PDB file of C-alpha atoms in Angstrom:
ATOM      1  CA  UNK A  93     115.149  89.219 127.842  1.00 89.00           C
ATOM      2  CA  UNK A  94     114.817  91.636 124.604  1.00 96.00           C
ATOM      3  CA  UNK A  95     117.085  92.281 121.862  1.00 97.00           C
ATOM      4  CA  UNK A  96     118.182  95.726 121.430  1.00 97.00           C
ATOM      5  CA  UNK A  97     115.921  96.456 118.698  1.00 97.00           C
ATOM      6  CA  UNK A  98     113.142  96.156 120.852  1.00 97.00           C
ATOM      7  CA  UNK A  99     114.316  97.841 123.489  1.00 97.00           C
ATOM      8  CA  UNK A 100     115.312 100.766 120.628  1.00 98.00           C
ATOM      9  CA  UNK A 101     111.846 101.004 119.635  1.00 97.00           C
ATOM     10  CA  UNK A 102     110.406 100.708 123.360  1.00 97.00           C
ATOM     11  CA  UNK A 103     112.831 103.649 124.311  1.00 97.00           C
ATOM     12  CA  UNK A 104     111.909 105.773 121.468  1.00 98.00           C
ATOM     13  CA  UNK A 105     108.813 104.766 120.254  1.00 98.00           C
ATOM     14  CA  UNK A 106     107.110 106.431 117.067  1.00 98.00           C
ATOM     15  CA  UNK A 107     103.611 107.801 116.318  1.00 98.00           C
ATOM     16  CA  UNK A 108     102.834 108.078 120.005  1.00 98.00           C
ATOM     17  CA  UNK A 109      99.776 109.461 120.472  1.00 97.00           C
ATOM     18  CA  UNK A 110      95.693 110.570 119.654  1.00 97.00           C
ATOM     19  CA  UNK A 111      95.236 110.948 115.998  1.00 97.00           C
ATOM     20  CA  UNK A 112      92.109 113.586 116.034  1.00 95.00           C
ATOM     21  CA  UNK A 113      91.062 113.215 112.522  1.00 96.00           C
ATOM     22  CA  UNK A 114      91.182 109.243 112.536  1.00 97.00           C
ATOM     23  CA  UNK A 115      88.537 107.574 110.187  1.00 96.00           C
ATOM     24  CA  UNK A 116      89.287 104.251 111.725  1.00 97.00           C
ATOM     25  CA  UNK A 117      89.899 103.524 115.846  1.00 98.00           C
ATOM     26  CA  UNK A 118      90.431  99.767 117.053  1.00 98.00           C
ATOM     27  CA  UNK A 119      90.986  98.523 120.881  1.00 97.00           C
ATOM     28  CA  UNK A 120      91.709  95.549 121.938  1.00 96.00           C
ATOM     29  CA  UNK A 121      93.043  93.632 125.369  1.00 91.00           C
ATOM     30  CA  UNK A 122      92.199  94.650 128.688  1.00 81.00           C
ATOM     31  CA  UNK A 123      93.088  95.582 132.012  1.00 74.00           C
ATOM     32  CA  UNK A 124      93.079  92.042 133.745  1.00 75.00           C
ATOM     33  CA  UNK A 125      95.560  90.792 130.806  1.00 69.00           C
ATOM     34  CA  UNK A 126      97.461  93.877 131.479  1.00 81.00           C
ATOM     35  CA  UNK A 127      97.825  95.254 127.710  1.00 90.00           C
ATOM     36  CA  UNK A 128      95.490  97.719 125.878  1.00 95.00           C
ATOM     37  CA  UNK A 129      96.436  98.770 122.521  1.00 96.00           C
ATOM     38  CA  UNK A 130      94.438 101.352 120.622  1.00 97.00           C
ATOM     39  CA  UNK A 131      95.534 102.474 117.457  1.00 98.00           C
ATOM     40  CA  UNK A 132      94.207 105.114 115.093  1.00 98.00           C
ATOM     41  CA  UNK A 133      93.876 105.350 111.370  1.00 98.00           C
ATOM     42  CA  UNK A 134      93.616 107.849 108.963  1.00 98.00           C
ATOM     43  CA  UNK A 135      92.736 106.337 105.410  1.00 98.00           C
ATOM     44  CA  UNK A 136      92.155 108.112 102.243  1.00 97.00           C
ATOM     45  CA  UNK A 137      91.085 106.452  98.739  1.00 96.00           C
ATOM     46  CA  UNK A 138      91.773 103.447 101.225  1.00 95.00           C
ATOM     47  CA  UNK A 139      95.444 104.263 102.177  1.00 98.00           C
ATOM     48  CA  UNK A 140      96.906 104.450 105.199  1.00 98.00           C
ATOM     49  CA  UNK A 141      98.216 108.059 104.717  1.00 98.00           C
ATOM     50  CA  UNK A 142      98.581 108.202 108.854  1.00 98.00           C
ATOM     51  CA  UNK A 143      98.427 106.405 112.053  1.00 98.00           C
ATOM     52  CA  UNK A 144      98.817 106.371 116.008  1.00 98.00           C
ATOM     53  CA  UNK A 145      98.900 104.345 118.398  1.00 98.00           C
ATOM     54  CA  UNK A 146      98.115 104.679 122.482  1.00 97.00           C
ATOM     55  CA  UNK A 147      99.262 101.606 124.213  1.00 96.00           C
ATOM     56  CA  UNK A 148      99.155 100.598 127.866  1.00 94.00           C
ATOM     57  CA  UNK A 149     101.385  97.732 128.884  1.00 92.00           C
ATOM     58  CA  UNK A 150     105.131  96.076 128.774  1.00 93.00           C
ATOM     59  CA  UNK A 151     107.872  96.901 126.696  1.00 95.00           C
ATOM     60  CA  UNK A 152     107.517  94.222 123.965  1.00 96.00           C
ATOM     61  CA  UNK A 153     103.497  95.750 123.589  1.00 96.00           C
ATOM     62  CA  UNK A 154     105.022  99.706 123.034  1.00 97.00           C
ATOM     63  CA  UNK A 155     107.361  98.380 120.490  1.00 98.00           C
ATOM     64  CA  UNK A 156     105.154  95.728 118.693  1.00 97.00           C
ATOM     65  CA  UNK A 157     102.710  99.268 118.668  1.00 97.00           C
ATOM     66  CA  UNK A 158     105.551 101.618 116.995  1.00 98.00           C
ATOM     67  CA  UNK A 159     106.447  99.336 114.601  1.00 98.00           C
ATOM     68  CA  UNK A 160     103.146  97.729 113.423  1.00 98.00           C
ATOM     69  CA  UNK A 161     102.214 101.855 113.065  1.00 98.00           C
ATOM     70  CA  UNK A 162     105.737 102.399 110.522  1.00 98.00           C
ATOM     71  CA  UNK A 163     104.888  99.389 108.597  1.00 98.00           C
ATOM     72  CA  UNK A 164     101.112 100.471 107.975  1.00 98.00           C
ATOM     73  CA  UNK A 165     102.020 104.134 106.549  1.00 97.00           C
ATOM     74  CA  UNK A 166     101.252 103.669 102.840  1.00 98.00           C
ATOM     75  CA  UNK A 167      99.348 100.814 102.899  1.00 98.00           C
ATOM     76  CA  UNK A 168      96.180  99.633 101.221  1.00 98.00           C
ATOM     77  CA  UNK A 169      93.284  98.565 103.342  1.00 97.00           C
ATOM     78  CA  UNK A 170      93.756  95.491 101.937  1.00 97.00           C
ATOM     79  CA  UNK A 171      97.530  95.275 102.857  1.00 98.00           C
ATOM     80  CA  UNK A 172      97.168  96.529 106.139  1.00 98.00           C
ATOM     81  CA  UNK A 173      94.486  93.469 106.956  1.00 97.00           C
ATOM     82  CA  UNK A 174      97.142  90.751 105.559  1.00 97.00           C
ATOM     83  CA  UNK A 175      99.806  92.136 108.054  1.00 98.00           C
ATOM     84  CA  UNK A 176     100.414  89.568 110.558  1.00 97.00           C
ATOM     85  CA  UNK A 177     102.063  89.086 114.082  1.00 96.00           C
ATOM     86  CA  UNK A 178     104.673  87.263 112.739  1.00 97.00           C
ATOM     87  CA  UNK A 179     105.746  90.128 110.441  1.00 98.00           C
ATOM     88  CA  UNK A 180     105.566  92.097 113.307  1.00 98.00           C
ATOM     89  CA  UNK A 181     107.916  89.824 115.366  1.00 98.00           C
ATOM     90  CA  UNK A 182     109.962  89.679 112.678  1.00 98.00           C
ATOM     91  CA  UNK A 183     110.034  93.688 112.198  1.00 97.00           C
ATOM     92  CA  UNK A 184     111.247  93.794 115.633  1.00 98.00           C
ATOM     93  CA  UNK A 185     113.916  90.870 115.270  1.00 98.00           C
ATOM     94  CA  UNK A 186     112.081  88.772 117.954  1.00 97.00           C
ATOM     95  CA  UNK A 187     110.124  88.439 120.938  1.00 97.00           C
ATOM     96  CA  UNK A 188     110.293  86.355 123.697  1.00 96.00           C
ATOM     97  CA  UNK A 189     108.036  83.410 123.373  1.00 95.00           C
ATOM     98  CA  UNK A 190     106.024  84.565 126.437  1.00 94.00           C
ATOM     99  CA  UNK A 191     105.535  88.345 125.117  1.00 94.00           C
ATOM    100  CA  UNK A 192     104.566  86.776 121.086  1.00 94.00           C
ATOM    101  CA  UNK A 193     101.239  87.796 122.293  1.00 92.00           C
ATOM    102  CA  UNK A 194     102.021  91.562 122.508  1.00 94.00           C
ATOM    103  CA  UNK A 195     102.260  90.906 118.843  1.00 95.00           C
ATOM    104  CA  UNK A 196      99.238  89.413 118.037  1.00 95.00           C
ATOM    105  CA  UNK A 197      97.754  92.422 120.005  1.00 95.00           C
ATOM    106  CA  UNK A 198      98.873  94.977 117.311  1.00 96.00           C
ATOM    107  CA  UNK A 199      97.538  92.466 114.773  1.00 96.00           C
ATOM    108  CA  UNK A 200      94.347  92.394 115.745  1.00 97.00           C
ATOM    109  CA  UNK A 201      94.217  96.145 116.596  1.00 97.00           C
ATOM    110  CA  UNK A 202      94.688  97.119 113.253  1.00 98.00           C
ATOM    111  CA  UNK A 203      91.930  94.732 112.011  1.00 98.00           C
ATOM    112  CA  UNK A 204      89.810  96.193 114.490  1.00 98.00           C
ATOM    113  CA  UNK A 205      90.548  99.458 113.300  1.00 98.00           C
ATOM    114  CA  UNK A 206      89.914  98.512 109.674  1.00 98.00           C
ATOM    115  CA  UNK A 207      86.824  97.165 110.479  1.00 97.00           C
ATOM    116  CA  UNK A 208      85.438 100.616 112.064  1.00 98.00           C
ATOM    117  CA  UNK A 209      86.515 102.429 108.878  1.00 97.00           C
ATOM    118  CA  UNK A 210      84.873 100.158 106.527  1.00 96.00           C
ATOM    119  CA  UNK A 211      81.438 100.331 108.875  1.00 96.00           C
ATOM    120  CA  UNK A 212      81.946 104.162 108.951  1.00 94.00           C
ATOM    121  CA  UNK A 213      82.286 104.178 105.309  1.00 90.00           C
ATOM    122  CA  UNK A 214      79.687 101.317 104.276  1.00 84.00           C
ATOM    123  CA  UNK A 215      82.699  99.371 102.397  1.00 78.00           C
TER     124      UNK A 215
END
């Protein structure tokens, strides 16, 4: 059902974790659906100089996690809110049509995240 990259990135997932000094935190999904993704950000002069992510659910949400996190490292604000599922997919060399919405949970994670820094910080 996955490709190898995902199941790469799923095995040995990166930026794992709680980032303590995040300026930015977004959560989405829930427990019926059976995904929650919750990824931190730590942005200076509105650059991702860091992030982390804590997800609960399948394979396909871990890896769409790990590498929506790689890709954001060094982006603007403004970057990070044009990054789109798709890129993600692609990132990970496809999904299976039924797990496309793991996906769109990192997406909108990371806007969610972007929009508690900029409320934090009045931008």
């Amino acid at each position: 059902m996955y490709n190898q990259k995902v199941i790469d990135t799923f095995s040995n997932p990166k930026n794992v974790g709680e980032l303590p000094d995040a300026n930015g935190i977004g959560m989405v999904g829930s427990a019926e659906c059976g995904d929650i993704m919750k990824i931190y950000l730590k942005i200076e002069n509105d650059v991702i100089v860091d992030c982390k992510f804590q997800t609960f659910g399948c394979a396909a949400a871990i890896a769409s996690s790990s590498v929506a996190t790689e890709m954001l490292k060094g982006m603007t604000v403004e970057q990070a809110l044009k990054l789109t599922n798709k890129q993600v997919v692609e990132e990970l060399e496809g999904l299976p049509p039924q797990k496309i919405h793991c996906s769109v949970l990192a997406e909108e994670a990371i806007k969610a995240a972007i929009e508690d820094y900029k409320s934090k910080n009045n931008k």
